[in-house]
Amino acid sequence: MKTIPILSSLLAAAVAASIGTTQAATLETERYSIEVNALVDGLANPWGMAFLPDSSLLITEKGGALKHVKLDGTTRTLTGVPEVVAVGQGGLLDVAIDPDFAENQLVYLSYSEADPAGGDGNSTAVARGELGDNGLENVEVIFRGAPKYNSRQHFGSRLVFSPEGHLYITLGDRGSRMQDAQTLDNHHGKVVRIWPDGGVPEDNPFVDTDGALPEIWSYGHRNVQGAALHPDSGELWTVEHGPKGGDEINIPEAGSNYGWPVVTYGVNYDNSIITRETHKDGTEQPFYYWVPSIATSNMMFYTGDAFPQWQGDLFVGALRGQQVARLDMEDGRIMHEEALLTDRVGRIRDIEQGPDGYIYVITDDRNGSLVQIKPAE
Amino acid sequence: MKTIPILSSLLAAAVAASIGTTQAATLETERYSIEVNALVDGLANPWGMAFLPDSSLLITEKGGALKHVKLDGTTRTLTGVPEVVAVGQGGLLDVAIDPDFAENQLVYLSYSEADPAGGDGNSTAVARGELGDNGLENVEVIFRGAPKYNSRQHFGSRLVFSPEGHLYITLGDRGSRMQDAQTLDNHHGKVVRIWPDGGVPEDNPFVDTDGALPEIWSYGHRNVQGAALHPDSGELWTVEHGPKGGDEINIPEAGSNYGWPVVTYGVNYDNSIITRETHKDGTEQPFYYWVPSIATSNMMFYTGDAFPQWQGDLFVGALRGQQVARLDMEDGRIMHEEALLTDRVGRIRDIEQGPDGYIYVITDDRNGSLVQIKPAE
């Protein structure tokens, strides 16, 4: 086990590679003293992670590798991963296990997929396979984003199962195709809902709409890189990476339009105006938003026993913001935001609660880490 | 008319006296470019302000003077103000005009009052008088906080009329008497509700409770220095100045306990622990809170036409935080917080919307200012 050195905020970005020294990191937060340990380093731009029933993890690396990682630091590379288009923001993205994993051993992967017909386009796809001794077996593609489009940007994605067993897949607008987020004839800028075998639920909101793709659950999104089920309501919550300003938390409802790019709280990265408007009839307001952006990645509701005063709170990882935002939730509202780990561990790509009630994050770096957060003794 | 120089944040605190130079201040905010003008300076620690129907203002100075101020900068001192105990945080505090001011010319003042019986204690009191040509006439005391107590701290207070014509008075816990906030036999750490003539509404929550003071509306507060009516619901909203950490927005309901000092998100200024607990049965959670404190003063809901995208938002002034926090409200929730004026005009003591839809603040300084905020042209 390795631990993270305490770094000054000015130095942290430059010395990310020094994660893994043996200096202990105990940090003070508003409610807890926390111990921050890098359990594993040497991960190449890890993107998604999922705990298995035995408390080991599956971790994706953006370049296309799926790793099986134990909390004692043991790491091995699994076989059977579909070929990915590892360009720009694309590659091997999220990983999730089936709600009935103990019975069926099914693992789901989202990734950027080349056009099977040989064109130069790509899109987010989702495949599933059975986890065997060495990797995935009997792999099948259950979702292909349409259309294939030649872009290196905005693939989403997160995979979340609903309480009824649907699979939500969160997607991106593919950058230069952002206007597609407002039309229903494509998957750009959408959240989709399918069955785990790829079938379309008959109560999806647009199954009877002419010209609409039936997988669509909600639309008007930019790049939804985070998603979680609310532990009490069972609702899907998402967090999308905005332009410069305008990272949004949404609670996507069936058939609703979240406004991108017609309304936004952000501007383009070159400071040019996307729109001055923040409200428009027929579009939903975010539940919460950040200006300036912290560059959100994934989100997690905390339900464990290790940090009782954090129960029910929403944790959102940030890339450029190099932090975890803790949103203190009470009775459905956000009462307060606290920045955790700021500039201490680098760019946060994924965040999950472990079976032990500790919090785990992975860092987006060529020498990325799996980092454990537990109460300091 | 004088304007505020653009100051670097590092210099602002040191050069508050330079407010009043002729350099224009145009500041960028998320939604608007704003022009910031110091209309009046030379106010001695102004504390409260209220617009009159003719768009002039009444402004209190903590030392005990009531000023009549026109937006062209004309200022005169009014007569008839009760004697105040101008020690520590005490003095002449808030000012409000009667909802029927056009008919009755009644003006209400809150202030720290010495013990009329000659003891060494003091407490927050409220008096009202008719505004004549030179000042207040026929002044009568309509509320006296009990007990009188010898302290320089935590007097509250703001004066807000309910839609039904009740007068809410927000109070403080008097510092070393903070435990009093949890018992109903005193006014420390309470919000009270009376009729403008000092009578007690018969539906106040504790009128039938043995040993309880019948004026009490809610309890368990620390130092409530800000209050406003929600423009749609008519509910009272308050903001209380916390310890180190734990400034709170509350929506005080009849008879409810807001927890101070049994539960809090703050610690003492010497970092010693007040309590580790944030939740307790029988106490209400804040609607929103700040850690670290920004040191809140007054609050205002914006309803004007000058800043359409700010309509419905809640603005909270800050003393040590030297800012106005804009809380972007949507459907009853806070979606986002933006800091305005940070380190540009100093400690904000009061904030009000003018009849012109512009926003006005006063600054807590020996050379305090009345500052106007309007859209830049």
mmCIF file of C-alpha atoms in Angstrom, chain A residues 102-305:
data_model
loop_
_atom_site.group_PDB
_atom_site.id
_atom_site.type_symbol
_atom_site.label_atom_id
_atom_site.label_comp_id
_atom_site.label_asym_id
_atom_site.label_seq_id
_atom_site.Cartn_x
_atom_site.Cartn_y
_atom_site.Cartn_z
ATOM 1 C CA ALA A 102 -23.572 -13.310 -8.880
ATOM 2 C CA GLU A 103 -25.786 -15.470 -11.113
ATOM 3 C CA ASN A 104 -24.807 -14.364 -14.609
ATOM 4 C CA GLN A 105 -21.286 -12.841 -14.320
ATOM 5 C CA LEU A 106 -22.240 -10.200 -16.862
ATOM 6 C CA VAL A 107 -20.021 -7.128 -17.219
ATOM 7 C CA TYR A 108 -20.941 -4.080 -19.326
ATOM 8 C CA LEU A 109 -18.453 -1.779 -21.020
ATOM 9 C CA SER A 110 -19.005 1.514 -22.790
ATOM 10 C CA TYR A 111 -16.444 2.587 -25.378
ATOM 11 C CA SER A 112 -15.931 4.499 -28.559
ATOM 12 C CA GLU A 113 -16.480 2.155 -31.458
ATOM 13 C CA ALA A 114 -15.418 2.487 -35.076
ATOM 14 C CA ASP A 115 -18.015 2.179 -37.795
ATOM 15 C CA PRO A 116 -18.506 -1.575 -38.343
ATOM 16 C CA ALA A 117 -19.309 -0.746 -41.987
ATOM 17 C CA GLY A 118 -15.832 0.697 -42.443
ATOM 18 C CA GLY A 119 -16.659 4.401 -42.524
ATOM 19 C CA ASP A 120 -14.497 6.951 -40.750
ATOM 20 C CA GLY A 121 -17.072 7.694 -38.070
ATOM 21 C CA ASN A 122 -17.256 6.487 -34.509
ATOM 22 C CA SER A 123 -19.727 6.538 -31.660
ATOM 23 C CA THR A 124 -20.239 5.333 -28.134
ATOM 24 C CA ALA A 125 -21.220 1.691 -27.957
ATOM 25 C CA VAL A 126 -21.950 -0.696 -25.118
ATOM 26 C CA ALA A 127 -20.990 -4.340 -25.039
ATOM 27 C CA ARG A 128 -21.466 -7.015 -22.444
ATOM 28 C CA GLY A 129 -19.755 -10.299 -21.742
ATOM 29 C CA GLU A 130 -19.440 -12.941 -19.063
ATOM 30 C CA LEU A 131 -16.490 -12.540 -16.742
ATOM 31 C CA GLY A 132 -14.476 -15.751 -16.802
ATOM 32 C CA ASP A 133 -11.112 -16.624 -15.324
ATOM 33 C CA ASN A 134 -9.102 -14.555 -17.773
ATOM 34 C CA GLY A 135 -11.552 -11.997 -19.044
ATOM 35 C CA LEU A 136 -14.783 -11.452 -20.888
ATOM 36 C CA GLU A 137 -16.401 -14.257 -22.862
ATOM 37 C CA ASN A 138 -19.367 -14.358 -25.221
ATOM 38 C CA VAL A 139 -19.117 -10.624 -25.755
ATOM 39 C CA GLU A 140 -22.010 -8.967 -27.607
ATOM 40 C CA VAL A 141 -22.677 -5.370 -28.546
ATOM 41 C CA ILE A 142 -26.006 -4.272 -27.044
ATOM 42 C CA PHE A 143 -26.004 -0.602 -28.059
ATOM 43 C CA ARG A 144 -24.483 1.450 -30.870
ATOM 44 C CA GLY A 145 -24.841 5.207 -30.823
ATOM 45 C CA ALA A 146 -26.146 6.667 -34.083
ATOM 46 C CA PRO A 147 -24.986 8.140 -36.293
ATOM 47 C CA LYS A 148 -21.333 7.235 -36.487
ATOM 48 C CA TYR A 149 -19.497 10.532 -36.747
ATOM 49 C CA ASN A 150 -15.832 11.418 -37.142
ATOM 50 C CA SER A 151 -15.053 13.270 -33.908
ATOM 51 C CA ARG A 152 -12.648 12.879 -31.021
ATOM 52 C CA GLN A 153 -14.973 14.574 -28.550
ATOM 53 C CA HIS A 154 -17.890 14.077 -26.161
ATOM 54 C CA PHE A 155 -18.614 10.359 -25.979
ATOM 55 C CA GLY A 156 -20.165 10.475 -22.497
ATOM 56 C CA SER A 157 -20.551 7.951 -20.850
ATOM 57 C CA ARG A 158 -21.728 6.201 -17.728
ATOM 58 C CA LEU A 159 -23.686 3.008 -17.257
ATOM 59 C CA VAL A 160 -26.299 2.813 -14.489
ATOM 60 C CA PHE A 161 -28.985 0.203 -13.873
ATOM 61 C CA SER A 162 -32.427 1.347 -12.784
ATOM 62 C CA PRO A 163 -34.179 -0.372 -9.870
ATOM 63 C CA GLU A 164 -36.360 -2.142 -12.471
ATOM 64 C CA GLY A 165 -33.312 -3.443 -14.323
ATOM 65 C CA HIS A 166 -33.141 -0.987 -17.219
ATOM 66 C CA LEU A 167 -29.701 0.150 -18.314
ATOM 67 C CA TYR A 168 -29.194 3.898 -18.619
ATOM 68 C CA ILE A 169 -26.384 4.978 -20.946
ATOM 69 C CA THR A 170 -25.329 8.610 -20.828
ATOM 70 C CA LEU A 171 -23.934 10.129 -23.999
ATOM 71 C CA GLY A 172 -22.266 13.244 -25.396
ATOM 72 C CA ASP A 173 -23.061 15.629 -28.234
ATOM 73 C CA ARG A 174 -19.895 14.809 -30.216
ATOM 74 C CA GLY A 175 -18.629 18.379 -30.045
ATOM 75 C CA SER A 176 -19.244 19.983 -33.414
ATOM 76 C CA ARG A 177 -22.600 18.213 -33.664
ATOM 77 C CA MET A 178 -24.014 19.929 -30.602
ATOM 78 C CA GLN A 179 -27.223 20.999 -32.389
ATOM 79 C CA ASP A 180 -28.063 17.291 -32.662
ATOM 80 C CA ALA A 181 -28.763 17.309 -28.928
ATOM 81 C CA GLN A 182 -32.088 19.035 -29.735
ATOM 82 C CA THR A 183 -33.368 16.530 -32.295
ATOM 83 C CA LEU A 184 -34.567 13.006 -31.654
ATOM 84 C CA ASP A 185 -33.280 11.317 -34.818
ATOM 85 C CA ASN A 186 -29.853 10.632 -33.305
ATOM 86 C CA HIS A 187 -28.201 9.671 -30.013
ATOM 87 C CA HIS A 188 -25.982 12.743 -29.681
ATOM 88 C CA GLY A 189 -26.467 14.568 -26.407
ATOM 89 C CA LYS A 190 -28.926 12.012 -25.096
ATOM 90 C CA VAL A 191 -29.474 9.742 -22.157
ATOM 91 C CA VAL A 192 -30.787 6.427 -23.437
ATOM 92 C CA ARG A 193 -32.561 3.616 -21.626
ATOM 93 C CA ILE A 194 -32.490 0.049 -22.855
ATOM 94 C CA TRP A 195 -32.838 -3.442 -21.479
ATOM 95 C CA PRO A 196 -29.545 -5.164 -20.700
ATOM 96 C CA ASP A 197 -29.958 -7.361 -23.773
ATOM 97 C CA GLY A 198 -30.311 -4.279 -25.982
ATOM 98 C CA GLY A 199 -34.079 -4.336 -26.239
ATOM 99 C CA VAL A 200 -36.099 -1.143 -26.046
ATOM 100 C CA PRO A 201 -38.474 -0.733 -23.076
ATOM 101 C CA GLU A 202 -41.967 -0.300 -24.473
ATOM 102 C CA ASP A 203 -42.648 2.593 -22.100
ATOM 103 C CA ASN A 204 -39.690 4.666 -23.273
ATOM 104 C CA PRO A 205 -40.944 8.202 -23.935
ATOM 105 C CA PHE A 206 -40.417 8.351 -27.716
ATOM 106 C CA VAL A 207 -41.255 4.824 -28.849
ATOM 107 C CA ASP A 208 -44.363 6.138 -30.600
ATOM 108 C CA THR A 209 -42.808 9.338 -31.975
ATOM 109 C CA ASP A 210 -42.226 9.348 -35.717
ATOM 110 C CA GLY A 211 -38.575 9.766 -36.587
ATOM 111 C CA ALA A 212 -37.366 9.488 -33.006
ATOM 112 C CA LEU A 213 -34.879 6.868 -31.898
ATOM 113 C CA PRO A 214 -36.750 4.709 -29.404
ATOM 114 C CA GLU A 215 -33.832 4.303 -26.996
ATOM 115 C CA ILE A 216 -33.927 7.991 -26.032
ATOM 116 C CA TRP A 217 -34.831 8.767 -22.417
ATOM 117 C CA SER A 218 -33.942 12.482 -22.260
ATOM 118 C CA TYR A 219 -32.229 15.000 -24.522
ATOM 119 C CA GLY A 220 -30.567 18.394 -24.720
ATOM 120 C CA HIS A 221 -27.423 17.228 -22.920
ATOM 121 C CA ARG A 222 -23.836 18.232 -23.680
ATOM 122 C CA ASN A 223 -21.503 15.533 -22.377
ATOM 123 C CA VAL A 224 -22.882 13.402 -19.598
ATOM 124 C CA GLN A 225 -19.877 11.818 -17.942
ATOM 125 C CA GLY A 226 -21.440 11.108 -14.580
ATOM 126 C CA ALA A 227 -24.554 9.305 -13.385
ATOM 127 C CA ALA A 228 -25.899 7.628 -10.268
ATOM 128 C CA LEU A 229 -29.182 6.363 -8.899
ATOM 129 C CA HIS A 230 -30.575 8.264 -5.967
ATOM 130 C CA PRO A 231 -30.483 5.749 -3.104
ATOM 131 C CA ASP A 232 -33.971 6.607 -1.818
ATOM 132 C CA SER A 233 -35.968 7.649 -4.853
ATOM 133 C CA GLY A 234 -34.355 5.344 -7.402
ATOM 134 C CA GLU A 235 -34.221 8.320 -9.782
ATOM 135 C CA LEU A 236 -31.415 8.716 -12.277
ATOM 136 C CA TRP A 237 -29.210 11.701 -11.495
ATOM 137 C CA THR A 238 -26.591 12.864 -13.975
ATOM 138 C CA VAL A 239 -23.796 15.361 -14.121
ATOM 139 C CA GLU A 240 -22.712 16.793 -17.433
ATOM 140 C CA HIS A 241 -19.500 18.472 -18.338
ATOM 141 C CA GLY A 242 -20.403 21.954 -19.530
ATOM 142 C CA PRO A 243 -18.617 24.394 -21.778
ATOM 143 C CA LYS A 244 -16.564 27.066 -19.981
ATOM 144 C CA GLY A 245 -18.983 27.386 -17.103
ATOM 145 C CA GLY A 246 -22.187 25.475 -16.909
ATOM 146 C CA ASP A 247 -21.369 22.043 -15.555
ATOM 147 C CA GLU A 248 -24.830 20.762 -14.623
ATOM 148 C CA ILE A 249 -26.440 18.278 -12.310
ATOM 149 C CA ASN A 250 -29.749 17.096 -13.744
ATOM 150 C CA ILE A 251 -32.409 14.624 -12.697
ATOM 151 C CA PRO A 252 -33.405 13.472 -16.169
ATOM 152 C CA GLU A 253 -37.060 12.685 -16.542
ATOM 153 C CA ALA A 254 -38.570 10.679 -19.360
ATOM 154 C CA GLY A 255 -38.845 12.740 -22.521
ATOM 155 C CA SER A 256 -37.527 15.970 -21.032
ATOM 156 C CA ASN A 257 -35.212 18.439 -22.741
ATOM 157 C CA TYR A 258 -32.282 19.767 -20.700
ATOM 158 C CA GLY A 259 -31.678 22.625 -23.063
ATOM 159 C CA TRP A 260 -28.203 22.262 -24.541
ATOM 160 C CA PRO A 261 -27.201 24.182 -26.633
ATOM 161 C CA VAL A 262 -30.312 26.400 -26.758
ATOM 162 C CA VAL A 263 -29.903 27.483 -23.150
ATOM 163 C CA THR A 264 -26.801 27.180 -20.982
ATOM 164 C CA TYR A 265 -25.048 28.870 -18.099
ATOM 165 C CA GLY A 266 -21.716 28.538 -19.889
ATOM 166 C CA VAL A 267 -19.767 30.141 -22.710
ATOM 167 C CA ASN A 268 -17.408 28.636 -25.254
ATOM 168 C CA TYR A 269 -13.840 27.988 -24.167
ATOM 169 C CA ASP A 270 -12.734 30.955 -26.283
ATOM 170 C CA ASN A 271 -15.252 33.076 -24.281
ATOM 171 C CA SER A 272 -17.524 33.482 -27.295
ATOM 172 C CA ILE A 273 -21.232 33.383 -26.510
ATOM 173 C CA ILE A 274 -23.233 30.220 -27.123
ATOM 174 C CA THR A 275 -26.441 31.943 -26.064
ATOM 175 C CA ARG A 276 -27.309 34.629 -23.533
ATOM 176 C CA GLU A 277 -30.415 32.678 -22.577
ATOM 177 C CA THR A 278 -30.648 30.469 -19.540
ATOM 178 C CA HIS A 279 -34.386 29.716 -19.615
ATOM 179 C CA LYS A 280 -36.669 28.621 -22.432
ATOM 180 C CA ASP A 281 -40.131 27.129 -22.387
ATOM 181 C CA GLY A 282 -39.956 23.412 -22.947
ATOM 182 C CA THR A 283 -36.513 23.055 -21.430
ATOM 183 C CA GLU A 284 -35.664 22.025 -17.900
ATOM 184 C CA GLN A 285 -33.394 23.937 -15.553
ATOM 185 C CA PRO A 286 -30.469 22.079 -14.021
ATOM 186 C CA PHE A 287 -30.827 20.921 -10.450
ATOM 187 C CA TYR A 288 -27.492 22.629 -9.723
ATOM 188 C CA TYR A 289 -24.690 24.121 -11.766
ATOM 189 C CA TRP A 290 -21.118 25.340 -11.574
ATOM 190 C CA VAL A 291 -19.739 28.562 -13.043
ATOM 191 C CA PRO A 292 -16.822 28.484 -13.504
ATOM 192 C CA SER A 293 -16.732 24.827 -14.424
ATOM 193 C CA ILE A 294 -14.934 22.398 -12.165
ATOM 194 C CA ALA A 295 -14.989 19.974 -15.133
ATOM 195 C CA THR A 296 -17.170 17.260 -13.684
ATOM 196 C CA SER A 297 -16.594 13.545 -14.219
ATOM 197 C CA ASN A 298 -18.637 10.969 -12.270
ATOM 198 C CA MET A 299 -20.935 11.282 -9.253
ATOM 199 C CA MET A 300 -21.840 9.112 -6.279
ATOM 200 C CA PHE A 301 -24.379 9.192 -3.467
ATOM 201 C CA TYR A 302 -22.769 8.134 -0.217
ATOM 202 C CA THR A 303 -24.689 5.549 1.828
ATOM 203 C CA GLY A 304 -21.953 3.904 3.903
ATOM 204 C CA ASP A 305 -21.253 3.672 7.596
#
